[in-house]
């Protein structure tokens, strides 16, 4: 029987160079979408999916993440004294709902390496990996959708999404095993996966998005992986190694995904989530309507 998913790993040691200078002195995971740091969206998704042991893989300069998920005693008593109960509840909510642990990835040696660093804290049980850059608005939450599939197939499950052919080289891309039969809507067994293929080499346009349910046998597979040309251990390559010894599945997520790891994706996510906020949607929409979008850069309402 498939085990329960109790722990989620959040790789967060990356340098965030794409957002410099904003990320010079603050982690990219703390960039704000409306009023919440990006990483909190992923943590809330985990909690809403029934996973409350959060394991964050950090590196140098990431202290703000630890502070964010810690109890802020002074701030809490300040808000309490002034009767600001709504804000107090908001900041308490997330710290109360999770157990959080941190492990350091000394050198940024890739996603596979980040998962390997978490091995001792994961132990011998299945677990989730959430890449915080991918913020997914879905109901049920994306991770819950994966867990439901995992319970059925009892093996590793990766979240995927169909992407335009010109974008495949930004992702891990999977090949569907057509012989596996019908596993349910959007659920497939895979026969191969490749990290960031050239467009002409891609086995499909089904791209891995940042949610995984993994089994502990991924660890020996990752250890067996020599670093690739970039000097990194890729999770995709570890999974490819694991595929030789067990079936791996993918699930097309029903929801809206934003890649907040690049500037345009971040801006789109910001507008998307602002328009979903009951307190901001109307005035923000009214503001957007005043913009003369055809006039291009520099135009003023
Ligand atoms: C990572 C993974 C890739 C996956 C992507 C999803 O790449 O290596 O397989 O498709 O996340 O966001 P990165 O975006 O970190 O380069």
Short mmCIF file of C-alpha atoms and ligand atoms in Angstrom, two decimals:
data_model
loop_
_atom_site.label_atom_id
_atom_site.label_comp_id
_atom_site.label_asym_id
_atom_site.label_seq_id
_atom_site.Cartn_x
_atom_site.Cartn_y
_atom_site.Cartn_z
CA UNK A 1 0.00 0.00 0.00
CA UNK A 2 1.23 3.50 -0.80
CA UNK A 3 2.54 5.31 2.30
CA UNK A 4 1.27 8.65 3.58
CA UNK A 5 3.01 11.79 2.35
CA UNK A 6 3.99 13.70 5.47
CA UNK A 7 6.96 15.77 4.35
CA UNK A 8 7.58 18.31 1.61
CA UNK A 9 11.02 19.46 0.50
CA UNK A 10 11.40 23.03 -0.75
CA UNK A 11 14.71 23.58 -2.57
CA UNK A 12 15.54 27.23 -1.87
CA UNK A 13 19.31 27.57 -2.12
CA UNK A 14 19.43 29.12 -5.61
CA UNK A 15 21.12 32.49 -6.03
CA UNK A 16 18.22 34.20 -7.79
CA UNK A 17 20.46 35.95 -10.30
CA UNK A 18 17.53 36.53 -12.68
CA UNK A 19 16.07 39.03 -10.23
CA UNK A 20 19.14 41.08 -9.44
CA UNK A 21 19.40 43.65 -8.00
CA UNK A 22 16.25 42.76 -5.98
CA UNK A 23 17.86 39.52 -4.82
CA UNK A 24 21.22 40.97 -3.86
CA UNK A 25 20.33 41.13 -0.17
CA UNK A 26 17.09 39.11 0.01
CA UNK A 27 16.24 35.60 -1.17
CA UNK A 28 14.19 35.30 -4.34
CA UNK A 29 11.77 33.08 -2.41
CA UNK A 30 10.82 36.18 -0.40
CA UNK A 31 9.81 38.28 -3.42
CA UNK A 32 6.25 39.35 -2.79
CA UNK A 33 3.13 38.46 -4.78
CA UNK A 34 0.57 41.02 -3.54
CA UNK A 35 1.34 40.63 0.19
CA UNK A 36 2.78 37.15 0.58
CA UNK A 37 6.26 35.92 -0.28
CA UNK A 38 6.33 33.47 -3.17
CA UNK A 39 7.46 30.57 -0.97
CA UNK A 40 4.41 30.93 1.27
CA UNK A 41 2.10 30.07 -1.64
CA UNK A 42 3.87 26.70 -1.93
CA UNK A 43 3.86 26.11 1.83
CA UNK A 44 0.12 26.85 2.00
CA UNK A 45 -0.46 24.46 -0.90
CA UNK A 46 1.39 21.73 1.04
CA UNK A 47 -0.67 22.36 4.18
CA UNK A 48 -3.92 22.37 2.19
CA UNK A 49 -2.82 19.04 0.71
CA UNK A 50 -2.38 17.54 4.19
CA UNK A 51 1.43 17.85 4.30
CA UNK A 52 2.60 19.89 7.26
CA UNK A 53 6.25 18.89 7.75
CA UNK A 54 8.12 21.42 5.70
CA UNK A 55 11.79 20.95 4.93
CA UNK A 56 13.49 23.94 3.37
CA UNK A 57 16.86 23.46 1.70
CA UNK A 58 18.62 26.78 2.09
CA UNK A 59 22.00 28.33 1.55
CA UNK A 60 23.89 31.49 2.38
CA UNK A 61 21.84 34.68 2.60
CA UNK A 62 18.52 32.92 3.15
CA UNK A 63 17.91 33.90 6.79
CA UNK A 64 14.82 35.90 5.87
CA UNK A 65 13.05 32.65 4.99
CA UNK A 66 13.73 31.23 8.45
CA UNK A 67 12.59 34.45 10.11
CA UNK A 68 9.43 34.47 8.02
CA UNK A 69 8.29 31.05 9.22
CA UNK A 70 9.40 31.68 12.81
CA UNK A 71 7.24 33.10 15.60
CA UNK A 72 7.69 36.88 15.66
CA UNK A 73 7.24 37.52 19.38
CA UNK A 74 7.71 41.30 19.34
CA UNK A 75 5.52 41.80 16.30
CA UNK A 76 2.80 39.61 17.79
CA UNK A 77 2.68 41.49 21.09
CA UNK A 78 2.73 44.81 19.21
CA UNK A 79 -0.30 43.78 17.16
CA UNK A 80 -2.00 42.26 20.21
CA UNK A 81 -1.63 45.44 22.27
CA UNK A 82 -3.16 47.50 19.50
CA UNK A 83 -6.03 45.10 18.97
CA UNK A 84 -5.01 44.35 15.37
CA UNK A 85 -6.46 40.86 15.53
CA UNK A 86 -6.85 40.30 11.80
CA UNK A 87 -3.17 40.90 11.06
CA UNK A 88 -2.19 38.95 14.16
CA UNK A 89 -4.16 35.93 12.97
CA UNK A 90 -2.68 36.24 9.50
CA UNK A 91 0.93 36.08 10.68
CA UNK A 92 0.20 33.39 13.28
CA UNK A 93 -1.72 31.13 10.97
CA UNK A 94 1.15 29.84 8.89
CA UNK A 95 3.67 29.28 11.70
CA UNK A 96 1.09 27.36 13.71
CA UNK A 97 0.13 25.08 10.87
CA UNK A 98 3.58 23.73 10.01
CA UNK A 99 6.62 22.05 11.47
CA UNK A 100 9.53 23.50 9.63
CA UNK A 101 13.12 22.29 9.44
CA UNK A 102 16.07 23.68 7.52
CA UNK A 103 19.02 21.96 5.96
CA UNK A 104 21.88 23.68 4.19
CA UNK A 105 22.98 22.95 0.68
CA UNK A 106 26.58 24.08 1.00
CA UNK A 107 27.11 24.51 -2.74
CA UNK A 108 24.41 25.13 -5.36
CA UNK A 109 24.91 21.82 -7.18
CA UNK A 110 21.45 21.48 -8.67
CA UNK A 111 17.97 20.30 -7.87
CA UNK A 112 18.96 16.62 -7.55
CA UNK A 113 21.67 17.59 -5.09
CA UNK A 114 19.20 19.68 -3.06
CA UNK A 115 16.93 16.63 -2.73
CA UNK A 116 19.89 14.47 -1.76
CA UNK A 117 20.83 16.94 0.97
CA UNK A 118 17.38 16.35 2.50
CA UNK A 119 17.85 12.57 2.65
CA UNK A 120 18.65 12.29 6.37
CA UNK A 121 15.59 14.32 7.32
CA UNK A 122 13.31 12.40 4.98
CA UNK A 123 14.41 8.92 5.96
CA UNK A 124 12.70 5.89 4.48
CA UNK A 125 9.34 7.26 3.41
CA UNK A 126 7.71 8.78 0.33
CA UNK A 127 7.79 12.58 0.20
CA UNK A 128 6.88 15.61 -1.87
CA UNK A 129 9.12 18.14 -3.57
CA UNK A 130 7.77 21.61 -4.28
CA UNK A 131 9.61 24.12 -6.44
CA UNK A 132 8.38 27.41 -5.07
CA UNK A 133 8.94 29.30 -8.35
CA UNK A 134 5.99 27.45 -9.83
CA UNK A 135 2.95 28.97 -8.15
CA UNK A 136 -0.16 26.99 -8.99
CA UNK A 137 -3.73 28.13 -8.41
CA UNK A 138 -5.78 24.94 -8.34
CA UNK A 139 -8.69 23.35 -6.54
CA UNK A 140 -7.96 20.76 -5.24
CA UNK A 141 -4.40 22.03 -4.74
CA UNK A 142 -1.84 20.71 -7.25
CA UNK A 143 0.00 18.67 -4.62
CA UNK A 144 -3.25 17.08 -3.48
CA UNK A 145 -3.97 16.07 -7.08
CA UNK A 146 -0.56 14.35 -7.21
CA UNK A 147 -1.03 12.65 -3.84
CA UNK A 148 -4.39 11.24 -4.99
CA UNK A 149 -2.70 9.71 -8.04
CA UNK A 150 0.18 8.44 -5.91
CA UNK A 151 -2.28 6.60 -3.64
CA UNK A 152 -3.65 4.81 -6.69
CA UNK A 153 -0.45 3.95 -8.58
CA UNK A 154 1.88 3.49 -5.59
CA UNK A 155 4.94 4.95 -7.34
CA UNK A 156 6.63 8.30 -8.05
CA UNK A 157 4.34 10.88 -9.67
CA UNK A 158 5.45 14.11 -11.36
CA UNK A 159 3.24 17.06 -12.20
CA UNK A 160 3.25 17.97 -15.89
CA UNK A 161 1.72 20.55 -18.18
CA UNK A 162 1.57 20.86 -21.95
CA UNK A 163 3.77 23.75 -23.08
CA UNK A 164 4.32 25.34 -26.50
CA UNK A 165 7.00 23.47 -28.53
CA UNK A 166 9.32 26.50 -28.42
CA UNK A 167 9.40 26.36 -24.61
CA UNK A 168 10.37 22.70 -24.06
CA UNK A 169 14.05 23.52 -23.65
CA UNK A 170 13.27 25.24 -20.33
CA UNK A 171 11.90 22.07 -18.72
CA UNK A 172 12.29 18.42 -17.97
CA UNK A 173 10.19 16.73 -20.66
CA UNK A 174 8.61 13.26 -20.45
CA UNK A 175 7.82 10.55 -22.96
CA UNK A 176 4.52 8.73 -22.43
CA UNK A 177 4.50 4.93 -22.39
CA UNK A 178 1.59 4.28 -24.74
CA UNK A 179 1.50 0.60 -23.78
CA UNK A 180 0.52 1.31 -20.17
CA UNK A 181 -3.22 1.62 -20.92
CA UNK A 182 -5.72 4.02 -19.42
CA UNK A 183 -4.70 5.19 -15.94
CA UNK A 184 -7.33 7.91 -15.62
CA UNK A 185 -7.71 11.41 -17.02
CA UNK A 186 -4.34 13.11 -17.53
CA UNK A 187 -2.42 10.31 -15.80
CA UNK A 188 0.27 8.44 -17.73
CA UNK A 189 3.12 6.06 -17.17
CA UNK A 190 6.32 7.32 -18.73
CA UNK A 191 9.04 5.51 -20.66
CA UNK A 192 11.63 8.30 -20.60
CA UNK A 193 12.33 11.83 -19.42
CA UNK A 194 14.97 14.32 -20.44
CA UNK A 195 16.16 17.56 -18.88
CA UNK A 196 15.89 20.67 -21.05
CA UNK A 197 15.98 19.01 -24.48
CA UNK A 198 16.42 20.95 -27.69
CA UNK A 199 13.09 21.48 -29.40
CA UNK A 200 13.93 18.92 -32.11
CA UNK A 201 14.96 16.30 -29.53
CA UNK A 202 12.00 16.67 -27.15
CA UNK A 203 10.03 13.44 -26.71
CA UNK A 204 6.76 15.40 -26.27
CA UNK A 205 5.51 18.78 -25.10
CA UNK A 206 4.60 17.47 -21.63
CA UNK A 207 6.83 19.49 -19.31
CA UNK A 208 7.56 18.74 -15.68
CA UNK A 209 6.30 21.54 -13.46
CA UNK A 210 7.59 21.94 -9.94
CA UNK A 211 5.69 19.27 -8.00
CA UNK A 212 6.90 15.73 -7.39
CA UNK A 213 5.93 12.78 -5.23
CA UNK A 214 9.07 10.72 -4.77
CA UNK A 215 9.90 7.44 -3.09
CA UNK A 216 13.06 6.96 -1.00
CA UNK A 217 14.70 4.84 -3.73
CA UNK A 218 15.35 8.13 -5.54
CA UNK A 219 18.28 8.71 -3.16
CA UNK A 220 20.56 5.90 -4.40
CA UNK A 221 19.66 6.90 -7.97
CA UNK A 222 20.69 10.50 -7.29
CA UNK A 223 23.89 9.35 -5.60
CA UNK A 224 24.69 7.31 -8.69
CA UNK A 225 24.38 10.36 -10.92
CA UNK A 226 27.61 11.90 -11.96
CA UNK A 227 27.30 15.65 -12.25
CA UNK A 228 26.22 16.68 -15.72
CA UNK A 229 28.09 19.11 -17.99
CA UNK A 230 26.95 22.05 -15.87
CA UNK A 231 28.46 20.48 -12.74
CA UNK A 232 25.00 19.91 -11.28
CA UNK A 233 23.04 16.82 -10.26
CA UNK A 234 19.71 16.97 -12.07
CA UNK A 235 16.63 15.47 -10.44
CA UNK A 236 15.42 14.53 -13.93
CA UNK A 237 18.54 12.41 -14.50
CA UNK A 238 18.10 10.70 -11.14
CA UNK A 239 14.51 9.87 -12.09
CA UNK A 240 15.69 8.54 -15.44
CA UNK A 241 18.05 6.22 -13.58
CA UNK A 242 15.22 5.14 -11.25
CA UNK A 243 12.96 4.45 -14.24
CA UNK A 244 15.15 1.46 -15.08
CA UNK A 245 13.99 -0.28 -11.92
CA UNK A 246 10.40 0.92 -11.35
CA UNK A 247 7.49 2.61 -13.15
CA UNK A 248 7.17 6.38 -12.87
CA UNK A 249 3.96 8.30 -13.54
CA UNK A 250 2.95 11.81 -14.48
CA UNK A 251 -0.26 13.73 -13.87
CA UNK A 252 -1.47 16.72 -15.85
CA UNK A 253 -2.44 19.30 -13.26
CA UNK A 254 -5.86 20.89 -13.46
CA UNK A 255 -5.14 24.50 -12.54
CA UNK A 256 -3.32 27.68 -13.52
CA UNK A 257 0.46 27.67 -13.17
CA UNK A 258 2.69 30.72 -13.07
CA UNK A 259 6.45 30.52 -13.44
CA UNK A 260 7.44 33.29 -11.06
CA UNK A 261 11.12 32.48 -11.64
CA UNK A 262 11.34 34.91 -14.55
CA UNK A 263 10.34 38.56 -14.65
CA UNK A 264 7.46 38.31 -17.10
CA UNK A 265 6.03 35.25 -15.34
CA UNK A 266 6.33 37.05 -12.02
CA UNK A 267 4.46 40.09 -13.34
CA UNK A 268 1.69 37.92 -14.77
CA UNK A 269 1.33 36.11 -11.44
CA UNK A 270 1.19 39.42 -9.59
CA UNK A 271 -1.68 40.71 -11.75
CA UNK A 272 -3.45 37.32 -11.63
CA UNK A 273 -3.39 37.07 -7.83
CA UNK A 274 -4.24 40.75 -7.30
CA UNK A 275 -7.35 40.26 -9.45
CA UNK A 276 -8.34 37.31 -7.25
CA UNK A 277 -8.21 39.30 -4.04
CA UNK A 278 -11.67 40.41 -2.92
CA UNK A 279 -10.26 43.57 -1.29
CA UNK A 280 -8.19 44.62 -4.30
CA UNK A 281 -9.81 43.17 -7.41
CA UNK A 282 -12.26 45.98 -8.13
CA UNK A 283 -10.06 49.04 -7.60
CA UNK A 284 -7.15 47.27 -9.33
CA UNK A 285 -9.31 46.36 -12.32
CA UNK A 286 -10.51 49.95 -12.55
CA UNK A 287 -6.92 51.12 -12.53
CA UNK A 288 -5.89 48.64 -15.22
CA UNK A 289 -8.76 49.85 -17.41
CA UNK A 290 -7.41 53.38 -17.33
CA UNK A 291 -4.11 52.26 -18.85
CA UNK A 292 -3.67 53.01 -22.51
CA UNK A 293 -2.13 49.65 -23.38
CA UNK A 294 -1.89 50.38 -27.10
CA UNK A 295 0.25 53.46 -26.61
CA UNK A 296 3.11 51.32 -25.27
CA UNK A 297 5.81 52.08 -22.78
CA UNK A 298 5.79 55.35 -20.96
CA UNK A 299 2.10 56.16 -21.50
CA UNK A 300 0.27 57.62 -18.53
CA UNK A 301 -3.40 57.29 -17.67
C1 LIG B 1 13.62 22.61 -12.83
C2 LIG B 1 13.75 21.15 -13.28
C3 LIG B 1 12.97 20.92 -14.57
C4 LIG B 1 11.53 21.36 -14.39
C5 LIG B 1 11.47 22.83 -13.89
C6 LIG B 1 10.03 23.21 -13.54
O1 LIG B 1 14.30 23.42 -13.74
O2 LIG B 1 15.11 20.83 -13.44
O3 LIG B 1 13.01 19.56 -14.92
O4 LIG B 1 10.82 21.22 -15.61
O5 LIG B 1 12.26 23.01 -12.72
O6 LIG B 1 9.94 24.54 -13.14
P1 LIG B 1 14.69 24.97 -13.41
O7 LIG B 1 13.47 25.78 -13.71
O8 LIG B 1 15.07 25.01 -11.97
O9 LIG B 1 15.83 25.28 -14.32
#
